[in-house]
mmCIF file of N, CA and C in Angstrom:
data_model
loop_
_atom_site.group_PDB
_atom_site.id
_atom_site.type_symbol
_atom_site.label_atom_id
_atom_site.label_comp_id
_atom_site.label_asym_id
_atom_site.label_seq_id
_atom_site.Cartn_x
_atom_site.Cartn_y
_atom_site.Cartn_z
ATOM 1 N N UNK U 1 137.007 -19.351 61.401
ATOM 2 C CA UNK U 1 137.476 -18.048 60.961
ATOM 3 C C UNK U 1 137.513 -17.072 62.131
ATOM 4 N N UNK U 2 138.514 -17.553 63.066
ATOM 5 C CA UNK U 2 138.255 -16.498 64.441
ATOM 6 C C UNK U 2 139.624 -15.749 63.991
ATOM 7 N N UNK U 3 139.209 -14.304 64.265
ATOM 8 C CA UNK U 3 140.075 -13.369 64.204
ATOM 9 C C UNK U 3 140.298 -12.986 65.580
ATOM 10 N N UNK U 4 141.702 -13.025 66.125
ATOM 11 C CA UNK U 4 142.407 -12.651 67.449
ATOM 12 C C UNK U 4 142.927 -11.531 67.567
ATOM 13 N N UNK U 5 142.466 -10.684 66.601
ATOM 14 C CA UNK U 5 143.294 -9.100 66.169
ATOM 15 C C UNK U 5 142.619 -8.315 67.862
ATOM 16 N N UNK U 6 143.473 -7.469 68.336
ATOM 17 C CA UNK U 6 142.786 -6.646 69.352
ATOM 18 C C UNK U 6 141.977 -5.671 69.101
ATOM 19 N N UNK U 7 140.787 -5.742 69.553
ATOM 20 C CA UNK U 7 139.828 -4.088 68.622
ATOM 21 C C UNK U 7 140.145 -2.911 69.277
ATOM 22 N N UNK U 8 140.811 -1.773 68.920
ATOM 23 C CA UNK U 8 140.763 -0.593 69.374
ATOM 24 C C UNK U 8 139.607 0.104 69.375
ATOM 25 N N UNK U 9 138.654 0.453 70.309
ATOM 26 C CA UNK U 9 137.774 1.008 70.461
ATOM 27 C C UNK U 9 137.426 2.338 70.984
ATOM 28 N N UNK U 10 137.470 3.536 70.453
ATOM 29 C CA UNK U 10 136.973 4.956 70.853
ATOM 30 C C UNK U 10 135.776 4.857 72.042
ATOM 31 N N UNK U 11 135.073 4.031 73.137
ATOM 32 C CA UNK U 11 134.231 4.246 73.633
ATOM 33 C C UNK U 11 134.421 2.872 74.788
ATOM 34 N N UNK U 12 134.230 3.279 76.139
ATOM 35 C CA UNK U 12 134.961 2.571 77.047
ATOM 36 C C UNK U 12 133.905 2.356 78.164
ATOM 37 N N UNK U 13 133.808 1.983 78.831
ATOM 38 C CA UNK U 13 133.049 1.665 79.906
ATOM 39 C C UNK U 13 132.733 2.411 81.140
ATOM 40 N N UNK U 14 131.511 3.160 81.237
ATOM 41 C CA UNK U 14 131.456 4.155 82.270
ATOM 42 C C UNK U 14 131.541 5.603 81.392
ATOM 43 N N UNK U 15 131.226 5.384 79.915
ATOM 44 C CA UNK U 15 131.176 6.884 79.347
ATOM 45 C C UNK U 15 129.754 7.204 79.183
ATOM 46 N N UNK U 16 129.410 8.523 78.675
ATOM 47 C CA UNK U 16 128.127 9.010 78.607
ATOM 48 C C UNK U 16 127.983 9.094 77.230
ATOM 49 N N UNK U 17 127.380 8.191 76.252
ATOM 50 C CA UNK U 17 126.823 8.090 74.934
ATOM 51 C C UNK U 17 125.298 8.688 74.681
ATOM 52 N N UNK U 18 125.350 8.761 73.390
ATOM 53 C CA UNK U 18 124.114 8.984 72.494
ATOM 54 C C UNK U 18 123.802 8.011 71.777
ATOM 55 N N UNK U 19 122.960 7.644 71.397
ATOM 56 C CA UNK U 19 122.130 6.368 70.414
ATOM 57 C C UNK U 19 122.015 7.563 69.229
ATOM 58 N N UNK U 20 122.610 7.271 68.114
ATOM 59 C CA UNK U 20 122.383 8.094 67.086
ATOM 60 C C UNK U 20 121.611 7.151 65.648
ATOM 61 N N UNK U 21 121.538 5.769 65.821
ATOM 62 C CA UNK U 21 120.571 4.961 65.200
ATOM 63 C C UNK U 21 120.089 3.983 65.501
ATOM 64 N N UNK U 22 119.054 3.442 65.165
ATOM 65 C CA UNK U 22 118.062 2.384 65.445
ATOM 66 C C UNK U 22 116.896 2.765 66.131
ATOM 67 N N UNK U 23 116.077 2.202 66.778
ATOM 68 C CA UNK U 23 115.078 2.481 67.657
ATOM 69 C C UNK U 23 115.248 3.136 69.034
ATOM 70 N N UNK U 24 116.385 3.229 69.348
ATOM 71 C CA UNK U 24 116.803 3.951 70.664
ATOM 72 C C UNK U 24 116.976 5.122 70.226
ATOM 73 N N UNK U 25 117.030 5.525 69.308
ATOM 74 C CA UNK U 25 117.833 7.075 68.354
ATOM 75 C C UNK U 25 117.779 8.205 69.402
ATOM 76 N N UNK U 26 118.337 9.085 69.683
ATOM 77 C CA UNK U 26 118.482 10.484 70.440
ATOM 78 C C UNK U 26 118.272 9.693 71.967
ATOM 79 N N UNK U 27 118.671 8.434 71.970
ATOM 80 C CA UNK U 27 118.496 8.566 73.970
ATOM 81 C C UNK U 27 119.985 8.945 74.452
ATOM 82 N N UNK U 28 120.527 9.219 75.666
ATOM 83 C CA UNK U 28 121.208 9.381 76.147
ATOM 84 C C UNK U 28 121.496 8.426 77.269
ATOM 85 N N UNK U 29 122.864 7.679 77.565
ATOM 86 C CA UNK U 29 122.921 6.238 78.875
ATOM 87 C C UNK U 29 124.866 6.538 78.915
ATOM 88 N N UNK U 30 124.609 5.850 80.054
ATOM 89 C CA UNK U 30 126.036 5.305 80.582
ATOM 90 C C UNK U 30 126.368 3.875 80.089
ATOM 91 N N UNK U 31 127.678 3.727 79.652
ATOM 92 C CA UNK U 31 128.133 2.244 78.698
ATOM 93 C C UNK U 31 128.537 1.650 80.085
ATOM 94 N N UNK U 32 127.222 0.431 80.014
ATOM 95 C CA UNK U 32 127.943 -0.273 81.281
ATOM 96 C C UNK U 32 128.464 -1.800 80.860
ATOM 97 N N UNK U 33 129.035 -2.313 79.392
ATOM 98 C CA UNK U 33 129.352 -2.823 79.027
ATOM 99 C C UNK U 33 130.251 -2.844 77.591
ATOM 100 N N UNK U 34 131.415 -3.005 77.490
ATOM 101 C CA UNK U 34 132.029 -3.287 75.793
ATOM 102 C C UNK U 34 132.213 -4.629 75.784
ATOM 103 N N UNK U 35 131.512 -4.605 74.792
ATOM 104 C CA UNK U 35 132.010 -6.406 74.125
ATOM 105 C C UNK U 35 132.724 -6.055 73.036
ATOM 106 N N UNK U 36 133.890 -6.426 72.967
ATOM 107 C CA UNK U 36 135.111 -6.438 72.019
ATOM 108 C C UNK U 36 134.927 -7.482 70.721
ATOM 109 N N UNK U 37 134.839 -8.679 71.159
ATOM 110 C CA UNK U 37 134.690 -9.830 69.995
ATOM 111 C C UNK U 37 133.146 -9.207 69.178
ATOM 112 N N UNK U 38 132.041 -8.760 69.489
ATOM 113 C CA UNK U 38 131.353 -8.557 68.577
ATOM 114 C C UNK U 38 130.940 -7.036 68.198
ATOM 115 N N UNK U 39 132.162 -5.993 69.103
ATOM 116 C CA UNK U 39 131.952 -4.670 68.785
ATOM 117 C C UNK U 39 130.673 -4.043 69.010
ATOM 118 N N UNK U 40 130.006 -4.180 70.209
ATOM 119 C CA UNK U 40 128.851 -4.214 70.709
ATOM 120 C C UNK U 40 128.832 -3.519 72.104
ATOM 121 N N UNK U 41 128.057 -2.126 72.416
ATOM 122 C CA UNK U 41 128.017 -1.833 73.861
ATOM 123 C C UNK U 41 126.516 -2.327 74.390
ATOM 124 N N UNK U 42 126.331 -2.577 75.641
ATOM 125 C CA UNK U 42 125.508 -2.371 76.331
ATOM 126 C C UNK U 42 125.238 -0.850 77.463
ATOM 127 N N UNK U 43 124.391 0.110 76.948
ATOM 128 C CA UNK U 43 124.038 1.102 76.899
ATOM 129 C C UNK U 43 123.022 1.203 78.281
ATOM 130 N N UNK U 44 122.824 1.965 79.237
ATOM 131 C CA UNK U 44 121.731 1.495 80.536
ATOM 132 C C UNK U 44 120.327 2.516 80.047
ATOM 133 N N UNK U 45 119.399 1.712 79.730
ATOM 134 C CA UNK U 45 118.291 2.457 79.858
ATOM 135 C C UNK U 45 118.036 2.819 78.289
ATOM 136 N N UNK U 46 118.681 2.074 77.421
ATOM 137 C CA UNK U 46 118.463 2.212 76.183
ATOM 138 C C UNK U 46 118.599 0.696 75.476
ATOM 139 N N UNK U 47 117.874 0.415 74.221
ATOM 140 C CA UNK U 47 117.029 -0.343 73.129
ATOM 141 C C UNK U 47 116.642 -1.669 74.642
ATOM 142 N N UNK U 48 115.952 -1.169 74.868
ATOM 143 C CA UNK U 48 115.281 -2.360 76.266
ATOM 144 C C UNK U 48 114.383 -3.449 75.429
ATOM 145 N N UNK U 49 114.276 -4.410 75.996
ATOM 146 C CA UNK U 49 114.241 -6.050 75.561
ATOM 147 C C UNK U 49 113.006 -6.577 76.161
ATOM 148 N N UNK U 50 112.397 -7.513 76.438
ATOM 149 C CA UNK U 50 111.217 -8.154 77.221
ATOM 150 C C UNK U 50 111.967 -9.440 77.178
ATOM 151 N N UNK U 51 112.036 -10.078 77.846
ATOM 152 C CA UNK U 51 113.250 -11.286 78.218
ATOM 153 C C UNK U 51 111.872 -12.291 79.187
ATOM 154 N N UNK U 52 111.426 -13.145 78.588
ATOM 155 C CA UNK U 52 110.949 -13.860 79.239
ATOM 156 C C UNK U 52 111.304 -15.147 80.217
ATOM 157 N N UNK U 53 111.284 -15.532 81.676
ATOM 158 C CA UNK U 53 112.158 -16.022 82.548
ATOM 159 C C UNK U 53 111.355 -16.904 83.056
ATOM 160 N N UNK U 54 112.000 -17.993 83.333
ATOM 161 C CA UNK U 54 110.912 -18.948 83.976
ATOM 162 C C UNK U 54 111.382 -18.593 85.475
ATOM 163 N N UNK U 55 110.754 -19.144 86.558
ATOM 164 C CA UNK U 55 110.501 -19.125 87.679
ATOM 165 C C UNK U 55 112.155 -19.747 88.474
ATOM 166 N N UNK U 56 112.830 -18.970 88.901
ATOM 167 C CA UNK U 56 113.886 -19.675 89.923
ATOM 168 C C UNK U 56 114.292 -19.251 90.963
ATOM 169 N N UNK U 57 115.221 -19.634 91.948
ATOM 170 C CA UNK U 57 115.425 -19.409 92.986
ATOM 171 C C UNK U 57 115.468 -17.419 93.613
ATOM 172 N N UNK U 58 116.344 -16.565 92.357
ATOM 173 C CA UNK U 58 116.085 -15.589 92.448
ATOM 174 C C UNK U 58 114.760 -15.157 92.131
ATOM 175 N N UNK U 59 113.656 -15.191 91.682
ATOM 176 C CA UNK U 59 112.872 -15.022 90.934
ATOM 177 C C UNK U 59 111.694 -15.544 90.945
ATOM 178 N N UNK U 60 110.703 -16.180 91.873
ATOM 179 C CA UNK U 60 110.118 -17.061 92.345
ATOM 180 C C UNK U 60 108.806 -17.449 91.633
ATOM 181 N N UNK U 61 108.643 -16.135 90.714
ATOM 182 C CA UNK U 61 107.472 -15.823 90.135
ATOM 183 C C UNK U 61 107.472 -16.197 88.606
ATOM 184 N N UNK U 62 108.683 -15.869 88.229
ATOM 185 C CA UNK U 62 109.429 -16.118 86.638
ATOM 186 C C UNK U 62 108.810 -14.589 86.178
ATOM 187 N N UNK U 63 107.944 -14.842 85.202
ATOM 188 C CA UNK U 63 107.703 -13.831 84.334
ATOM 189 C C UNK U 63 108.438 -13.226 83.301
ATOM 190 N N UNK U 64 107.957 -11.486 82.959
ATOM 191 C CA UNK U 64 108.787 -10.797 82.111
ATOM 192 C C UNK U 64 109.278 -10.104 82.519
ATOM 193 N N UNK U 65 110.907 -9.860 82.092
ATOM 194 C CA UNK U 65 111.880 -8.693 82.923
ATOM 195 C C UNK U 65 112.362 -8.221 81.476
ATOM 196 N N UNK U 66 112.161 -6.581 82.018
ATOM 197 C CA UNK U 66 112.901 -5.710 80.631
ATOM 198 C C UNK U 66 114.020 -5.562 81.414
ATOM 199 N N UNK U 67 115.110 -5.636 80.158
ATOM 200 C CA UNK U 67 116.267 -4.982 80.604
ATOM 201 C C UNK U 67 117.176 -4.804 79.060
ATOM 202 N N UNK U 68 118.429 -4.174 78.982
ATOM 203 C CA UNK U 68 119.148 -3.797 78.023
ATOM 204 C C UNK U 68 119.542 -4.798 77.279
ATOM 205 N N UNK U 69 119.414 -4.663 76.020
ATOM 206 C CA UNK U 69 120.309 -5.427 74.669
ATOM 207 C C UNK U 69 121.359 -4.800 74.115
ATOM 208 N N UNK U 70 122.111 -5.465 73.827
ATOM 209 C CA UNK U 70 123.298 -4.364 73.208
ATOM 210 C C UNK U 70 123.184 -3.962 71.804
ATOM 211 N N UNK U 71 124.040 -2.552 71.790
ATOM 212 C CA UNK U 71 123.960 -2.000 70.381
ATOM 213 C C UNK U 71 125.297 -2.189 70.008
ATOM 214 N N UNK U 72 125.297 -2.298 68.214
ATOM 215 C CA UNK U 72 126.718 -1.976 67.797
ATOM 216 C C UNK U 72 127.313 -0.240 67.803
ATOM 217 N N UNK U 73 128.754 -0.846 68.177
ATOM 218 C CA UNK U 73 129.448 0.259 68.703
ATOM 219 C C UNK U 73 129.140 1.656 67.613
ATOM 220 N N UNK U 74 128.845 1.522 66.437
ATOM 221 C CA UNK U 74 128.577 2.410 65.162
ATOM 222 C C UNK U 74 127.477 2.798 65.352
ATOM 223 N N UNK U 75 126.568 2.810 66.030
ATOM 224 C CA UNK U 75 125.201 3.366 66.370
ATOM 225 C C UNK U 75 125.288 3.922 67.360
ATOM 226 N N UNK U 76 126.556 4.194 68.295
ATOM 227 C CA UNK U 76 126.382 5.227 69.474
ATOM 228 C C UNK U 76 127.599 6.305 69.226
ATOM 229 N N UNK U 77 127.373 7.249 69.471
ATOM 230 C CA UNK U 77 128.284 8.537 69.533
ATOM 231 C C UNK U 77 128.768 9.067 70.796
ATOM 232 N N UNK U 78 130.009 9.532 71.194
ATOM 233 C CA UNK U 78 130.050 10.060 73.047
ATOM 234 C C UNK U 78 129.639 11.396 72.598
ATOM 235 N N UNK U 79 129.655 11.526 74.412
ATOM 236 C CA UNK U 79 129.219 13.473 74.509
ATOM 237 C C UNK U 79 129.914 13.714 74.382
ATOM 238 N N UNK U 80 130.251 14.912 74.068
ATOM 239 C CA UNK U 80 131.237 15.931 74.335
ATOM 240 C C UNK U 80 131.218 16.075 76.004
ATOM 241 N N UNK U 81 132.123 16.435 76.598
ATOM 242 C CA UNK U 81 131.930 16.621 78.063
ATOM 243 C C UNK U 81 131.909 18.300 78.219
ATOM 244 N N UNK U 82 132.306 19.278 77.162
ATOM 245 C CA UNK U 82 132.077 20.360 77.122
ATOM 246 C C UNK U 82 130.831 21.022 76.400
ATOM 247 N N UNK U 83 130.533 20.482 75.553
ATOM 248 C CA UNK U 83 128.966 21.063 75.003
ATOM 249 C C UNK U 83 128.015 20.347 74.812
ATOM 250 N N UNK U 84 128.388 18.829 75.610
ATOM 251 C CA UNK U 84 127.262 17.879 75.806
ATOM 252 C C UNK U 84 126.328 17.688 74.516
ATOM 253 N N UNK U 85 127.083 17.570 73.043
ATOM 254 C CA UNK U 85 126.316 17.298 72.295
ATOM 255 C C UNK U 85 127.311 16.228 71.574
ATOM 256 N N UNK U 86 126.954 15.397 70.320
ATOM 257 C CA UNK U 86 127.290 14.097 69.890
ATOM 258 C C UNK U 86 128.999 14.122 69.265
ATOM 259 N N UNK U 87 130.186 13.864 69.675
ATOM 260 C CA UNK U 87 131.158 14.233 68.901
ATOM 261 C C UNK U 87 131.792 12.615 68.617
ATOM 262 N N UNK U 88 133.054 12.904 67.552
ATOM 263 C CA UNK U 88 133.829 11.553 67.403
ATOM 264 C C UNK U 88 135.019 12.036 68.148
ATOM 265 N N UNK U 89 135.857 10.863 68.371
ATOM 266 C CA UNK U 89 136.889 11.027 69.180
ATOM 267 C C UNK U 89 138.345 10.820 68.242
ATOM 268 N N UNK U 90 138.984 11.249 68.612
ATOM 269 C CA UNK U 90 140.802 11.452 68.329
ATOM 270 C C UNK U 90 141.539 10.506 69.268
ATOM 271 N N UNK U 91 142.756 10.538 69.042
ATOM 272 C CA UNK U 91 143.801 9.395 69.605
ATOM 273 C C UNK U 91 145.126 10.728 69.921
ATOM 274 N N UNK U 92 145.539 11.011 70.829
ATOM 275 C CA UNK U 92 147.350 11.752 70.998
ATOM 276 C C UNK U 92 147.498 11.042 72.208
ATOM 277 N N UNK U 93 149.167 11.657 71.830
ATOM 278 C CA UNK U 93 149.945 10.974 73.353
ATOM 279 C C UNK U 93 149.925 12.288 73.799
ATOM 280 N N UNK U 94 149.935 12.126 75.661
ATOM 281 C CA UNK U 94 150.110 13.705 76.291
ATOM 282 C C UNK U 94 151.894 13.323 76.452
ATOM 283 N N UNK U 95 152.383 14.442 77.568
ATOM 284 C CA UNK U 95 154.143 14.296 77.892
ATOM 285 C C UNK U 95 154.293 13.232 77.870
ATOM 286 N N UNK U 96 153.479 12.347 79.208
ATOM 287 C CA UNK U 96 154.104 11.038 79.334
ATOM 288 C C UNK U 96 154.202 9.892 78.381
ATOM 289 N N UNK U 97 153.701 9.849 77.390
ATOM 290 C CA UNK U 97 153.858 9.048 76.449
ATOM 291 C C UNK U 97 152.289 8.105 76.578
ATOM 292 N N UNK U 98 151.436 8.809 77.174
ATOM 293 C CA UNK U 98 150.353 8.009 77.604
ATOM 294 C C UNK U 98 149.079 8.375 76.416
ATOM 295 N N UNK U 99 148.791 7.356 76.235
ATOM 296 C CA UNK U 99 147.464 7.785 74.531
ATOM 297 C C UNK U 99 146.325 8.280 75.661
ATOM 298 N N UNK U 100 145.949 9.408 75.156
ATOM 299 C CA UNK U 100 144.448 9.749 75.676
ATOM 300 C C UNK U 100 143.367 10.136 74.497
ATOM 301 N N UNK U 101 142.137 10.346 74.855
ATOM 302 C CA UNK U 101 141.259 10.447 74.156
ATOM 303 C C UNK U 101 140.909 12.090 74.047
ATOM 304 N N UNK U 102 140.654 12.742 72.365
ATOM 305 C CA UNK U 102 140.130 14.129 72.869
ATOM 306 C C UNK U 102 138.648 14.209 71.923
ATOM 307 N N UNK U 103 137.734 14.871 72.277
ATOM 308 C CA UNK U 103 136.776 15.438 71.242
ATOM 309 C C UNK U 103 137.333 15.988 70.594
ATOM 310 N N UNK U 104 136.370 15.603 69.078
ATOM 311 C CA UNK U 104 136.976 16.288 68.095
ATOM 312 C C UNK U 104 136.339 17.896 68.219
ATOM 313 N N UNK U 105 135.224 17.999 68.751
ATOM 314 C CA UNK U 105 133.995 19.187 68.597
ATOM 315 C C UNK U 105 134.748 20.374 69.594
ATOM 316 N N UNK U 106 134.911 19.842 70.763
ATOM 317 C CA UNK U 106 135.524 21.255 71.887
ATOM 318 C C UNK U 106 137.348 20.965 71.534
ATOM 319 N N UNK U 107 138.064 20.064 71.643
ATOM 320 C CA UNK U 107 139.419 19.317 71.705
ATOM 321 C C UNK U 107 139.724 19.438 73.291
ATOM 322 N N UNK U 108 138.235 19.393 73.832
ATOM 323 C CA UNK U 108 138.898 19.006 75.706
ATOM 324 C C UNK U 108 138.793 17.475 75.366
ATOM 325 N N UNK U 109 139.509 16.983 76.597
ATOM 326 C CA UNK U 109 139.953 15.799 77.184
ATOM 327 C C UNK U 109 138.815 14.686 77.687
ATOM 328 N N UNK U 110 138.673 13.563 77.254
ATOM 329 C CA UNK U 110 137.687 12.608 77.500
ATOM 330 C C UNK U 110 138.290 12.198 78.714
ATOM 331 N N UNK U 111 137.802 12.186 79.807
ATOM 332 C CA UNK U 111 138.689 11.583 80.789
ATOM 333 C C UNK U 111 138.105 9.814 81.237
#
């Protein structure tokens, strides 16, 4: 049952989000990952993991390394880039016929 549909996604890689549920709730990170097939960002510095590693060439020691798990895309909100608080986003074309993104909260420009 694989669906090949393309996901349009309001939230892109290199934006400044909010965690608005789960255990990360009210943090603030940069999306340094979209996963499309499971609608999932990886968020930096938010819902952190304990990942246990055995010993290898990078790593000589093994041990435990925290690092990021991803959240679904419905649990994070962007900033506003004008009042830096949680908004949803809109879809227009500008002149050129080019789709950009606006807040709904100020209606400046997500760049």
């Amino acid at each position: 049952m694989e669906n090949n549909k393309k996901v349009k996604l309001n939230i892109r890689k290199g934006d400044l989000v909010k965690v608005i549920a789960g255990d990360s709730k009210g943090q603030q990170g940069k999306v340094l990952e979209v996963i499309t097939k499971t609608s999932r960002v990886l968020v930096e510095g938010t819902n952190m993991v304990s990942k246990h590693t055995k010993p290898n060439a990078a790593n000589p020691n093994g041990g435990i390394v925290k690092k990021e798990a991803p959240i679904h895309i419905s649990n994070v909100s962007l900033i506003d880039p004008k009042s830096g608080k949680a908004t949803r986003v809109s879809r227009k074309r500008n002149e050129d016929g080019k789709v950009i993104r606006i807040a709904k909260k100020s209606g400046e420009e997500i760049k």
